[in-house]
């Protein structure tokens, strides 16, 4: 799809001023990305920042042994704070960004991220709000790890995924959940069965329906 100021105005609900939308239409690239696609991989230089229009993207941080910890999800009108930081510092990526639900996004060239901070107040506000939102997400994650039991973390995790995809049925395996929460599949399976018994979810093969 070719970007225009008119369709950007509609997609972004008037978030940015007209002059920025005009420039975004000129340099931005609209993409429709299927489930399972990687937007960012660790060690890569980031060439463009993904601005999510709709869909869901999972952001994870790997360790030296190849394990990955879930940081946060991106949804509609979100951008990745980690990718913005890498752009501003010309650093290699330290995160993985993988598409969880079919996603529509605008790829913004990295050189525009810093340039627009100086020229457009709405872009500066958006970037600062993105950092604040992601910082709040990380604080919540730390709180969950330190203060909450694993069953509480699991239920919070499921609610976050539901909010991110704006759906009630999650297409996910016990192994995937265990990997995101840095625990074993057996533990997750046991906790999911207890959540089903308590009336929070309904379990199906590779699917979880949220009930409460």
mmCIF file of C-alpha atoms in Angstrom:
data_model
loop_
_atom_site.group_PDB
_atom_site.id
_atom_site.type_symbol
_atom_site.label_atom_id
_atom_site.label_comp_id
_atom_site.label_asym_id
_atom_site.label_seq_id
_atom_site.Cartn_x
_atom_site.Cartn_y
_atom_site.Cartn_z
ATOM 1 C CA UNK A 1 0.000 0.000 0.000
ATOM 2 C CA UNK A 2 1.294 3.443 -0.911
ATOM 3 C CA UNK A 3 1.398 5.821 2.031
ATOM 4 C CA UNK A 4 -0.314 9.197 1.708
ATOM 5 C CA UNK A 5 -0.918 11.984 4.203
ATOM 6 C CA UNK A 6 -4.639 11.201 4.086
ATOM 7 C CA UNK A 7 -4.386 7.501 4.919
ATOM 8 C CA UNK A 8 -1.711 8.224 7.538
ATOM 9 C CA UNK A 9 -4.013 10.788 9.147
ATOM 10 C CA UNK A 10 -6.706 8.114 9.336
ATOM 11 C CA UNK A 11 -4.385 5.320 10.532
ATOM 12 C CA UNK A 12 -2.702 7.419 13.225
ATOM 13 C CA UNK A 13 -5.823 9.224 14.453
ATOM 14 C CA UNK A 14 -4.293 12.683 14.187
ATOM 15 C CA UNK A 15 -1.318 11.844 16.442
ATOM 16 C CA UNK A 16 1.217 13.801 14.337
ATOM 17 C CA UNK A 17 1.126 17.194 12.623
ATOM 18 C CA UNK A 18 0.525 17.419 8.877
ATOM 19 C CA UNK A 19 4.115 18.309 7.972
ATOM 20 C CA UNK A 20 5.395 15.185 9.752
ATOM 21 C CA UNK A 21 2.746 13.018 8.097
ATOM 22 C CA UNK A 22 3.797 14.389 4.721
ATOM 23 C CA UNK A 23 7.414 13.449 5.368
ATOM 24 C CA UNK A 24 6.429 10.074 6.800
ATOM 25 C CA UNK A 25 4.493 9.342 3.604
ATOM 26 C CA UNK A 26 7.634 10.125 1.590
ATOM 27 C CA UNK A 27 10.201 8.085 3.539
ATOM 28 C CA UNK A 28 8.137 5.457 5.404
ATOM 29 C CA UNK A 29 7.532 1.981 3.996
ATOM 30 C CA UNK A 30 4.256 0.190 4.727
ATOM 31 C CA UNK A 31 4.646 -3.535 5.425
ATOM 32 C CA UNK A 32 2.275 -6.376 6.209
ATOM 33 C CA UNK A 33 4.229 -8.992 8.158
ATOM 34 C CA UNK A 34 3.091 -12.602 8.772
ATOM 35 C CA UNK A 35 3.174 -14.473 12.066
ATOM 36 C CA UNK A 36 6.599 -15.796 13.030
ATOM 37 C CA UNK A 37 8.595 -13.200 11.096
ATOM 38 C CA UNK A 38 11.594 -11.593 12.783
ATOM 39 C CA UNK A 39 11.706 -7.804 12.639
ATOM 40 C CA UNK A 40 14.905 -7.436 14.672
ATOM 41 C CA UNK A 41 17.587 -9.945 15.662
ATOM 42 C CA UNK A 42 20.370 -9.633 18.241
ATOM 43 C CA UNK A 43 23.670 -8.330 16.890
ATOM 44 C CA UNK A 44 22.150 -6.595 13.868
ATOM 45 C CA UNK A 45 22.404 -2.899 13.147
ATOM 46 C CA UNK A 46 18.883 -1.523 12.952
ATOM 47 C CA UNK A 47 18.178 0.075 9.586
ATOM 48 C CA UNK A 48 14.594 1.091 10.298
ATOM 49 C CA UNK A 49 12.318 1.488 13.307
ATOM 50 C CA UNK A 50 9.016 -0.434 13.115
ATOM 51 C CA UNK A 51 5.993 1.716 13.965
ATOM 52 C CA UNK A 52 3.136 -0.739 14.572
ATOM 53 C CA UNK A 53 -0.250 0.127 13.053
ATOM 54 C CA UNK A 54 -2.024 -3.041 14.145
ATOM 55 C CA UNK A 55 -1.027 -6.511 15.261
ATOM 56 C CA UNK A 56 1.268 -7.827 17.984
ATOM 57 C CA UNK A 57 5.060 -8.068 18.247
ATOM 58 C CA UNK A 58 6.943 -9.790 21.082
ATOM 59 C CA UNK A 59 10.195 -8.226 22.305
ATOM 60 C CA UNK A 60 12.685 -10.576 23.999
ATOM 61 C CA UNK A 61 16.240 -10.345 25.297
ATOM 62 C CA UNK A 62 18.546 -13.387 24.874
ATOM 63 C CA UNK A 63 21.328 -14.432 27.241
ATOM 64 C CA UNK A 64 24.699 -15.947 26.360
ATOM 65 C CA UNK A 65 23.267 -19.465 26.552
ATOM 66 C CA UNK A 66 20.562 -18.754 23.982
ATOM 67 C CA UNK A 67 17.668 -18.505 26.419
ATOM 68 C CA UNK A 68 15.275 -15.597 25.924
ATOM 69 C CA UNK A 69 13.377 -13.517 28.478
ATOM 70 C CA UNK A 70 10.171 -11.727 27.532
ATOM 71 C CA UNK A 71 10.445 -7.942 27.944
ATOM 72 C CA UNK A 72 7.165 -6.585 26.557
ATOM 73 C CA UNK A 73 4.698 -6.619 23.677
ATOM 74 C CA UNK A 74 4.099 -4.005 21.006
ATOM 75 C CA UNK A 75 0.585 -3.315 19.751
ATOM 76 C CA UNK A 76 -1.222 -0.655 17.722
ATOM 77 C CA UNK A 77 0.588 2.717 17.470
ATOM 78 C CA UNK A 78 3.612 1.402 19.386
ATOM 79 C CA UNK A 79 7.304 1.561 18.579
ATOM 80 C CA UNK A 80 10.123 -0.370 20.218
ATOM 81 C CA UNK A 81 12.042 1.725 22.746
ATOM 82 C CA UNK A 82 15.043 -0.583 22.463
ATOM 83 C CA UNK A 83 15.243 -0.082 18.695
ATOM 84 C CA UNK A 84 14.927 3.695 19.148
ATOM 85 C CA UNK A 85 17.828 3.592 21.608
ATOM 86 C CA UNK A 86 19.979 1.569 19.209
ATOM 87 C CA UNK A 87 19.216 4.032 16.403
ATOM 88 C CA UNK A 88 20.163 7.074 18.463
ATOM 89 C CA UNK A 89 23.394 5.443 19.623
ATOM 90 C CA UNK A 90 24.244 3.578 16.380
ATOM 91 C CA UNK A 91 24.419 0.390 18.451
ATOM 92 C CA UNK A 92 23.804 -3.209 17.502
ATOM 93 C CA UNK A 93 20.496 -4.688 18.610
ATOM 94 C CA UNK A 94 20.375 -6.503 21.936
ATOM 95 C CA UNK A 95 16.815 -7.742 21.502
ATOM 96 C CA UNK A 96 14.686 -10.041 19.359
ATOM 97 C CA UNK A 97 11.427 -8.771 17.862
ATOM 98 C CA UNK A 98 9.132 -11.466 16.465
ATOM 99 C CA UNK A 99 5.606 -11.099 15.067
ATOM 100 C CA UNK A 100 2.950 -12.849 17.193
ATOM 101 C CA UNK A 101 -0.150 -11.797 15.227
ATOM 102 C CA UNK A 102 -0.236 -10.667 11.593
ATOM 103 C CA UNK A 103 1.066 -7.126 11.798
ATOM 104 C CA UNK A 104 0.873 -3.976 9.716
ATOM 105 C CA UNK A 105 3.662 -1.479 10.306
ATOM 106 C CA UNK A 106 5.510 1.488 8.877
ATOM 107 C CA UNK A 107 9.295 1.104 8.659
ATOM 108 C CA UNK A 108 10.915 4.466 9.456
ATOM 109 C CA UNK A 109 14.551 5.027 8.329
ATOM 110 C CA UNK A 110 16.883 5.298 11.316
ATOM 111 C CA UNK A 111 18.312 8.654 10.256
ATOM 112 C CA UNK A 112 14.863 10.231 10.611
ATOM 113 C CA UNK A 113 14.465 9.233 14.277
ATOM 114 C CA UNK A 114 16.990 11.781 15.550
ATOM 115 C CA UNK A 115 16.198 14.378 12.884
ATOM 116 C CA UNK A 116 12.489 14.441 13.734
ATOM 117 C CA UNK A 117 13.240 14.832 17.455
ATOM 118 C CA UNK A 118 14.629 18.275 16.670
ATOM 119 C CA UNK A 119 11.951 19.265 14.175
ATOM 120 C CA UNK A 120 8.601 17.913 15.369
ATOM 121 C CA UNK A 121 7.241 18.308 18.891
ATOM 122 C CA UNK A 122 4.685 15.522 18.412
ATOM 123 C CA UNK A 123 7.437 13.081 17.427
ATOM 124 C CA UNK A 124 9.519 14.069 20.465
ATOM 125 C CA UNK A 125 6.468 13.548 22.669
ATOM 126 C CA UNK A 126 5.817 10.154 21.064
ATOM 127 C CA UNK A 127 9.425 9.004 21.606
ATOM 128 C CA UNK A 128 9.436 10.125 25.259
ATOM 129 C CA UNK A 129 6.060 8.467 25.866
ATOM 130 C CA UNK A 130 7.421 5.277 24.285
ATOM 131 C CA UNK A 131 10.401 5.261 26.653
ATOM 132 C CA UNK A 132 8.135 5.874 29.644
ATOM 133 C CA UNK A 133 5.710 3.140 28.621
ATOM 134 C CA UNK A 134 8.491 0.594 28.135
ATOM 135 C CA UNK A 135 10.149 1.620 31.423
ATOM 136 C CA UNK A 136 6.833 1.049 33.206
ATOM 137 C CA UNK A 137 6.537 -2.353 31.486
ATOM 138 C CA UNK A 138 10.000 -3.352 32.686
ATOM 139 C CA UNK A 139 9.249 -2.232 36.250
ATOM 140 C CA UNK A 140 6.103 -4.371 36.202
ATOM 141 C CA UNK A 141 8.140 -7.342 34.954
ATOM 142 C CA UNK A 142 10.697 -6.881 37.735
ATOM 143 C CA UNK A 143 7.909 -6.617 40.320
ATOM 144 C CA UNK A 144 6.324 -9.811 39.013
ATOM 145 C CA UNK A 145 9.603 -11.745 39.199
ATOM 146 C CA UNK A 146 10.528 -10.504 42.678
ATOM 147 C CA UNK A 147 7.191 -10.204 44.471
ATOM 148 C CA UNK A 148 4.747 -12.555 42.730
ATOM 149 C CA UNK A 149 4.498 -16.322 42.665
ATOM 150 C CA UNK A 150 4.761 -18.089 39.316
ATOM 151 C CA UNK A 151 1.026 -18.798 39.103
ATOM 152 C CA UNK A 152 0.308 -15.067 39.471
ATOM 153 C CA UNK A 153 2.973 -14.237 36.863
ATOM 154 C CA UNK A 154 1.436 -16.779 34.495
ATOM 155 C CA UNK A 155 -2.044 -15.283 34.786
ATOM 156 C CA UNK A 156 -0.644 -11.762 34.309
ATOM 157 C CA UNK A 157 1.301 -12.998 31.272
ATOM 158 C CA UNK A 158 -1.868 -14.428 29.706
ATOM 159 C CA UNK A 159 -3.812 -11.220 30.332
ATOM 160 C CA UNK A 160 -1.026 -9.184 28.709
ATOM 161 C CA UNK A 161 -1.109 -11.389 25.622
ATOM 162 C CA UNK A 162 -4.899 -11.051 25.402
ATOM 163 C CA UNK A 163 -4.616 -7.274 25.679
ATOM 164 C CA UNK A 164 -1.853 -7.194 23.074
ATOM 165 C CA UNK A 165 -3.707 -9.237 20.436
ATOM 166 C CA UNK A 166 -7.162 -7.918 21.436
ATOM 167 C CA UNK A 167 -8.518 -11.465 21.409
ATOM 168 C CA UNK A 168 -9.660 -14.065 23.926
ATOM 169 C CA UNK A 169 -8.193 -17.191 22.270
ATOM 170 C CA UNK A 170 -4.405 -17.509 22.368
ATOM 171 C CA UNK A 171 -2.687 -19.793 19.871
ATOM 172 C CA UNK A 172 0.267 -20.821 22.009
ATOM 173 C CA UNK A 173 1.949 -23.944 23.347
ATOM 174 C CA UNK A 174 2.992 -24.722 26.905
ATOM 175 C CA UNK A 175 6.595 -24.809 25.694
ATOM 176 C CA UNK A 176 6.381 -21.249 24.368
ATOM 177 C CA UNK A 177 4.944 -19.977 27.650
ATOM 178 C CA UNK A 178 7.650 -21.784 29.614
ATOM 179 C CA UNK A 179 10.332 -20.190 27.449
ATOM 180 C CA UNK A 180 8.887 -16.694 27.944
ATOM 181 C CA UNK A 181 8.658 -17.154 31.718
ATOM 182 C CA UNK A 182 12.042 -18.909 32.010
ATOM 183 C CA UNK A 183 10.705 -22.091 33.581
ATOM 184 C CA UNK A 184 9.923 -25.678 32.557
ATOM 185 C CA UNK A 185 7.050 -26.897 30.390
ATOM 186 C CA UNK A 186 5.985 -29.346 33.101
ATOM 187 C CA UNK A 187 5.564 -26.545 35.647
ATOM 188 C CA UNK A 188 3.563 -24.438 33.181
ATOM 189 C CA UNK A 189 1.306 -27.369 32.258
ATOM 190 C CA UNK A 190 0.567 -27.999 35.938
ATOM 191 C CA UNK A 191 -0.218 -24.326 36.607
ATOM 192 C CA UNK A 192 -2.415 -24.039 33.512
ATOM 193 C CA UNK A 193 -4.467 -27.023 34.643
ATOM 194 C CA UNK A 194 -4.968 -25.332 38.011
ATOM 195 C CA UNK A 195 -6.025 -22.072 36.314
ATOM 196 C CA UNK A 196 -8.531 -24.078 34.245
ATOM 197 C CA UNK A 197 -9.844 -25.737 37.408
ATOM 198 C CA UNK A 198 -10.245 -22.286 39.005
ATOM 199 C CA UNK A 199 -12.278 -21.084 36.017
ATOM 200 C CA UNK A 200 -9.789 -18.591 34.578
ATOM 201 C CA UNK A 201 -9.089 -20.391 31.296
ATOM 202 C CA UNK A 202 -10.136 -23.233 29.021
ATOM 203 C CA UNK A 203 -7.372 -25.440 27.628
ATOM 204 C CA UNK A 204 -7.373 -26.878 24.101
ATOM 205 C CA UNK A 205 -4.601 -28.282 21.949
ATOM 206 C CA UNK A 206 -2.157 -25.404 21.293
ATOM 207 C CA UNK A 207 -4.884 -22.958 22.342
ATOM 208 C CA UNK A 208 -5.940 -21.210 25.536
ATOM 209 C CA UNK A 209 -9.272 -19.421 25.903
ATOM 210 C CA UNK A 210 -9.393 -16.728 28.575
ATOM 211 C CA UNK A 211 -12.598 -16.840 30.629
ATOM 212 C CA UNK A 212 -11.905 -14.360 33.427
#
